[in-house]
XYZ file of C-alpha atoms in Angstrom:
384
model
C 53.895 114.507 74.472
C 56.491 116.362 72.702
C 56.146 119.181 74.924
C 56.260 117.273 78.022
C 59.688 115.858 77.413
C 60.995 119.231 76.165
C 59.887 120.603 79.629
C 61.632 117.891 81.560
C 64.906 117.873 79.525
C 64.902 121.622 80.466
C 64.418 120.890 84.071
C 67.267 118.568 84.294
C 69.452 120.639 82.915
C 68.702 123.223 84.975
C 69.156 120.947 88.000
C 72.343 119.348 86.551
C 73.430 123.219 86.165
C 72.602 124.781 89.329
C 74.318 121.277 90.961
C 77.307 122.268 88.988
C 77.582 125.858 89.903
C 76.940 124.477 93.831
C 79.736 122.406 93.576
C 81.752 125.026 91.675
C 81.389 127.111 94.658
C 82.185 124.351 97.196
C 85.597 125.730 98.584
C 89.167 123.954 98.283
C 90.070 122.999 101.817
C 93.814 122.086 102.819
C 93.830 120.644 106.350
C 95.935 120.594 108.059
C 98.681 123.512 107.383
C 102.039 123.237 109.105
C 102.910 127.441 109.249
C 106.136 128.870 109.076
C 105.719 129.700 112.968
C 104.712 125.898 114.206
C 101.269 126.812 114.568
C 99.024 124.349 112.999
C 95.871 125.348 110.568
C 93.147 123.098 110.465
C 89.762 123.474 108.137
C 86.807 121.353 107.585
C 83.932 122.127 105.083
C 80.405 121.382 106.410
C 77.912 124.392 106.556
C 75.246 121.817 108.109
C 77.352 121.123 110.780
C 76.986 122.837 114.230
C 80.030 122.483 116.084
C 83.004 121.131 114.995
C 86.578 120.454 117.157
C 90.006 119.028 116.949
C 91.460 116.538 119.455
C 95.045 115.558 119.406
C 97.554 114.621 120.884
C 99.593 118.567 120.852
C 100.938 119.228 124.738
C 98.487 122.359 124.797
C 95.165 120.557 124.429
C 96.134 117.130 125.806
C 92.915 115.982 126.890
C 91.023 119.081 125.751
C 89.472 120.108 122.337
C 90.230 122.869 120.055
C 86.814 124.735 119.275
C 86.588 125.594 115.367
C 84.990 128.758 114.268
C 82.465 128.397 111.356
C 83.508 130.919 108.150
C 80.609 132.792 106.072
C 81.671 129.959 103.196
C 81.067 127.106 105.540
C 84.626 126.081 106.123
C 85.064 126.074 109.859
C 89.218 127.005 111.183
C 90.973 126.851 114.248
C 94.756 127.390 114.351
C 97.166 126.160 117.322
C 99.668 127.663 119.464
C 103.083 127.200 118.187
C 103.867 123.151 118.444
C 107.304 121.835 118.788
C 108.933 119.565 116.414
C 106.933 116.352 116.559
C 104.575 113.941 114.636
C 101.096 114.419 116.205
C 97.992 112.677 115.632
C 94.512 114.333 115.710
C 90.688 114.000 114.859
C 87.298 116.022 114.393
C 84.377 116.098 116.476
C 81.720 117.152 113.985
C 78.061 117.390 116.474
C 79.356 114.259 118.732
C 80.566 112.137 116.535
C 84.532 111.510 115.816
C 85.985 111.650 112.261
C 89.327 111.749 110.751
C 89.981 114.796 108.558
C 88.500 113.974 104.818
C 91.416 116.164 103.610
C 94.419 114.742 105.019
C 94.777 111.763 103.304
C 97.560 110.556 106.071
C 96.365 108.282 108.758
C 97.430 105.492 111.354
C 96.083 103.039 112.720
C 96.429 102.188 116.644
C 94.709 98.788 117.359
C 90.945 99.804 116.078
C 91.284 103.586 116.256
C 92.053 105.657 112.786
C 93.656 109.037 113.495
C 95.122 111.263 111.250
C 98.718 112.664 111.500
C 101.145 115.044 110.512
C 104.744 116.803 111.388
C 106.131 119.435 112.503
C 109.578 120.061 112.027
C 111.911 123.454 112.145
C 115.355 122.033 111.574
C 117.314 119.460 110.584
C 118.599 118.134 113.734
C 114.968 117.998 115.549
C 112.224 115.514 116.155
C 109.950 116.083 113.056
C 113.021 115.992 110.846
C 114.289 112.854 112.060
C 110.559 110.774 111.787
C 110.105 112.518 108.357
C 110.919 110.708 105.072
C 114.137 112.926 103.952
C 116.440 112.853 100.850
C 118.803 109.842 102.334
C 119.598 106.704 101.056
C 116.643 104.250 102.037
C 116.318 101.066 103.627
C 113.550 98.153 102.220
C 110.467 97.652 105.184
C 108.980 93.855 103.892
C 106.461 91.757 105.076
C 107.626 88.292 105.779
C 105.953 85.252 106.701
C 108.297 82.102 108.141
C 106.944 79.205 109.615
C 107.024 79.150 113.463
C 107.045 74.893 114.848
C 107.149 75.988 118.362
C 103.488 77.765 117.880
C 102.285 75.359 114.730
C 101.619 78.347 112.665
C 102.791 80.068 109.334
C 103.306 84.023 110.925
C 103.957 87.345 109.597
C 106.948 89.668 110.822
C 108.252 92.854 109.310
C 112.004 93.506 108.123
C 113.817 96.701 108.014
C 116.870 95.965 105.581
C 119.664 99.168 106.035
C 120.270 100.893 102.792
C 123.538 99.269 102.555
C 122.379 95.397 102.442
C 123.536 93.527 99.283
C 123.311 90.233 100.250
C 127.007 90.421 100.682
C 127.620 92.226 103.850
C 126.595 90.659 107.238
C 124.622 92.862 109.792
C 123.611 93.089 113.310
C 120.119 92.836 114.244
C 117.762 94.481 116.395
C 114.494 92.251 117.364
C 111.927 95.406 117.929
C 108.707 94.078 120.027
C 105.033 96.211 120.339
C 102.582 96.432 122.639
C 99.401 95.058 123.746
C 97.215 95.432 121.174
C 99.435 95.733 118.286
C 100.764 93.954 115.762
C 103.969 93.633 112.902
C 102.807 96.644 111.595
C 102.813 99.067 115.168
C 106.310 99.983 114.815
C 107.019 100.805 111.116
C 103.546 102.664 110.771
C 103.053 104.215 114.564
C 106.581 104.070 115.580
C 108.154 105.526 112.279
C 111.075 102.846 112.491
C 112.121 102.846 108.580
C 112.383 107.057 108.788
C 114.339 106.969 112.047
C 116.591 104.102 111.118
C 117.246 105.801 107.338
C 117.913 109.461 109.025
C 120.420 107.857 111.869
C 121.972 105.494 109.702
C 122.670 108.950 107.025
C 123.760 110.739 109.798
C 126.416 107.904 111.335
C 124.538 108.240 114.431
C 123.980 104.384 114.507
C 125.308 101.188 113.280
C 123.545 99.729 109.906
C 121.587 96.718 111.341
C 118.446 94.963 110.279
C 115.395 95.885 112.347
C 113.116 92.950 113.149
C 109.531 93.408 114.329
C 107.493 90.455 114.871
C 103.853 89.946 115.884
C 103.599 89.394 119.258
C 100.189 88.219 119.722
C 101.250 83.817 120.202
C 97.315 83.572 119.131
C 97.078 85.988 115.808
C 99.194 85.123 112.788
C 99.214 88.500 111.683
C 97.787 91.679 111.424
C 93.801 92.329 111.190
C 93.214 91.350 107.602
C 96.183 89.682 106.925
C 95.696 86.167 107.706
C 93.013 83.151 107.614
C 90.888 84.704 110.061
C 89.772 87.903 107.978
C 88.348 91.308 108.574
C 87.656 90.886 112.305
C 87.557 94.048 114.495
C 90.998 94.507 116.342
C 90.674 94.983 120.078
C 93.590 93.499 121.570
C 92.334 90.539 122.816
C 91.624 88.425 119.506
C 91.103 85.174 119.884
C 93.089 84.792 123.513
C 90.314 82.723 124.587
C 91.882 80.026 122.072
C 94.854 79.736 124.313
C 98.506 79.204 122.246
C 100.746 76.403 122.333
C 103.518 78.259 123.509
C 104.183 82.134 124.878
C 105.466 84.548 122.486
C 109.080 84.485 124.575
C 108.770 80.442 124.290
C 108.466 80.837 120.517
C 111.166 83.485 119.711
C 113.742 81.533 118.933
C 111.688 80.410 115.689
C 112.187 83.833 114.367
C 116.011 84.406 115.534
C 116.574 81.128 113.465
C 114.241 81.936 110.591
C 116.170 85.598 110.285
C 119.550 83.903 110.433
C 118.855 81.451 107.789
C 117.291 83.971 105.774
C 119.102 86.940 105.676
C 122.799 87.896 106.185
C 123.283 88.352 109.657
C 126.348 88.320 112.048
C 125.103 85.534 113.727
C 127.024 86.363 117.281
C 125.616 87.405 120.934
C 127.389 90.591 120.190
C 125.369 91.631 117.398
C 121.878 90.768 118.511
C 119.508 93.253 120.432
C 116.188 92.927 121.586
C 113.888 95.763 122.766
C 110.161 96.479 123.405
C 107.495 98.681 124.309
C 104.654 98.118 127.221
C 103.801 94.399 126.349
C 106.744 94.080 124.207
C 108.844 95.260 127.199
C 107.718 92.534 128.835
C 108.380 89.853 126.354
C 112.042 91.288 126.297
C 112.324 90.878 129.942
C 111.373 87.312 129.681
C 113.570 86.846 126.593
C 116.479 87.860 128.757
C 115.770 85.220 131.264
C 114.858 82.606 128.995
C 117.892 82.796 126.502
C 120.446 85.309 128.649
C 123.604 84.349 126.475
C 121.569 84.726 122.793
C 121.586 88.808 122.870
C 123.979 91.581 124.454
C 121.524 94.347 124.495
C 118.063 94.992 126.061
C 115.904 97.343 126.107
C 112.817 97.485 128.207
C 110.616 100.360 126.790
C 107.824 101.275 129.597
C 107.954 97.480 130.114
C 105.260 95.543 131.485
C 108.086 94.141 133.442
C 106.061 91.773 135.898
C 108.490 89.876 138.578
C 107.578 86.272 139.127
C 108.985 86.564 142.629
C 107.029 83.377 143.823
C 108.904 81.564 141.207
C 112.259 79.888 142.281
C 113.643 79.964 138.880
C 113.112 83.587 138.773
C 116.507 84.768 140.875
C 118.069 81.782 139.342
C 117.135 83.068 135.851
C 118.215 86.663 136.890
C 121.802 85.549 138.355
C 122.216 83.638 135.020
C 121.433 86.751 132.576
C 123.939 89.218 134.434
C 126.484 86.535 135.202
C 126.756 86.409 131.514
C 127.392 89.868 131.507
C 124.964 91.305 128.828
C 126.510 94.421 127.449
C 123.281 96.699 127.858
C 120.407 96.541 130.277
C 118.468 99.885 129.556
C 115.266 100.829 131.011
C 113.261 103.604 129.807
C 109.963 104.933 130.615
C 107.751 108.356 131.386
C 107.444 109.978 134.432
C 103.542 109.727 134.430
C 103.598 106.444 132.532
C 100.862 104.171 134.844
C 103.838 101.030 134.892
C 106.279 103.466 136.326
C 105.751 101.815 140.036
C 106.439 98.450 138.137
C 109.328 99.623 136.542
C 110.411 101.178 140.173
C 110.400 97.690 141.620
C 112.650 96.213 138.778
C 114.902 98.738 139.536
C 114.814 98.636 143.139
C 115.357 94.592 142.907
C 118.535 95.358 140.433
C 120.109 97.810 142.861
C 119.789 95.169 145.565
C 121.740 92.709 143.616
C 124.232 94.930 142.331
C 123.199 94.060 139.011
C 124.540 97.024 136.488
C 121.847 98.760 134.263
C 120.874 102.123 132.738
C 118.001 104.177 133.139
C 116.294 106.917 131.342
C 113.535 108.677 132.519
C 111.266 111.388 130.833
C 108.128 112.872 130.709
C 104.687 111.783 129.609
C 103.050 108.765 130.075
C 102.570 105.331 127.907
C 102.359 106.953 124.333
C 104.103 106.595 121.111
C 105.569 109.805 121.326
C 107.887 108.242 124.148
C 108.350 105.190 122.118
C 109.812 106.679 119.451
C 112.320 108.634 121.498
C 113.012 105.451 123.232
C 114.080 103.423 119.603
C 116.226 106.851 118.467
C 118.375 106.634 122.028
C 118.257 102.414 122.086
C 119.416 102.486 118.181
C 122.564 104.698 118.994
C 123.419 102.901 121.843
C 123.941 99.124 120.785
C 126.245 96.992 118.346
C 128.909 100.187 119.155
């Protein structure tokens, strides 16, 4: 019996020693590695995998995959061509299955899709630098609950306070609205709002301002997992079948009233701006018509700006809006954006009525890369 126990103990020690040796031999994988020339190297350890590739929003491989090569130590690797300064997202495909990179802890959620992110920056004036956390004074980003009497809900939003906010001086406010499937976290996480605002303010390129990022889904009180419906799977259409007591546009003044009553704001039209992407651009379009004398600056980013030509009130609302002479009515969209035609029709309507507006068109489609650019541009145009 003692001999059996001794042999069993020896076997366990041997197995443990072998496991430790194998563990010690496992290579330490760093991924991604942003190289000095702007190329990026991805590494992934899986000696049993048969095929591994990288997919991302890099211009060079959009809608394609970079095939990785397996090394003798079981590490798969690939290096991109030089990438332009930018924030990029990517994922891995391992034997047909999509994975986030286990060596990269920086992950963003877009609706229900998780992707890794990294930043390429080559100079202090490029987009990568603008989207990075730099050694500048930082504002405060908070998740805030507020009551919406119009919707009959307690709702959640994100509020950015500039670095110089001290509760004494008053500041202008930009209301920043997300798109379909997004929530109050979208602009902060995917849009890099606090990084962009910190850097623009530090460089003196924009006026210090409060930025309010509400949840634009009237049937959802907050981001998935942050309200009483629990950890449901987000799909962009959650609980729409329930209907809502009012639209986002109709309930919008609940947000404005809360912000004005809880923060040091300049409570004038000239100190209020509203802008949004896609669905949020459509919300901005509606808000401009419902409250034409509340905001002085409007920014439609890749906007779902559906003109209600069969509604006799539409022309009346647009006439009232532009008769009030807003300081800025700005439209921005990419050349490959699927909403380009809708925005073209809006511009044709504005031109036909001689309504003044500014227009910006760039490359690309309905993507966060463009919306970060539009936010950067719009923030520098307002409150001057």
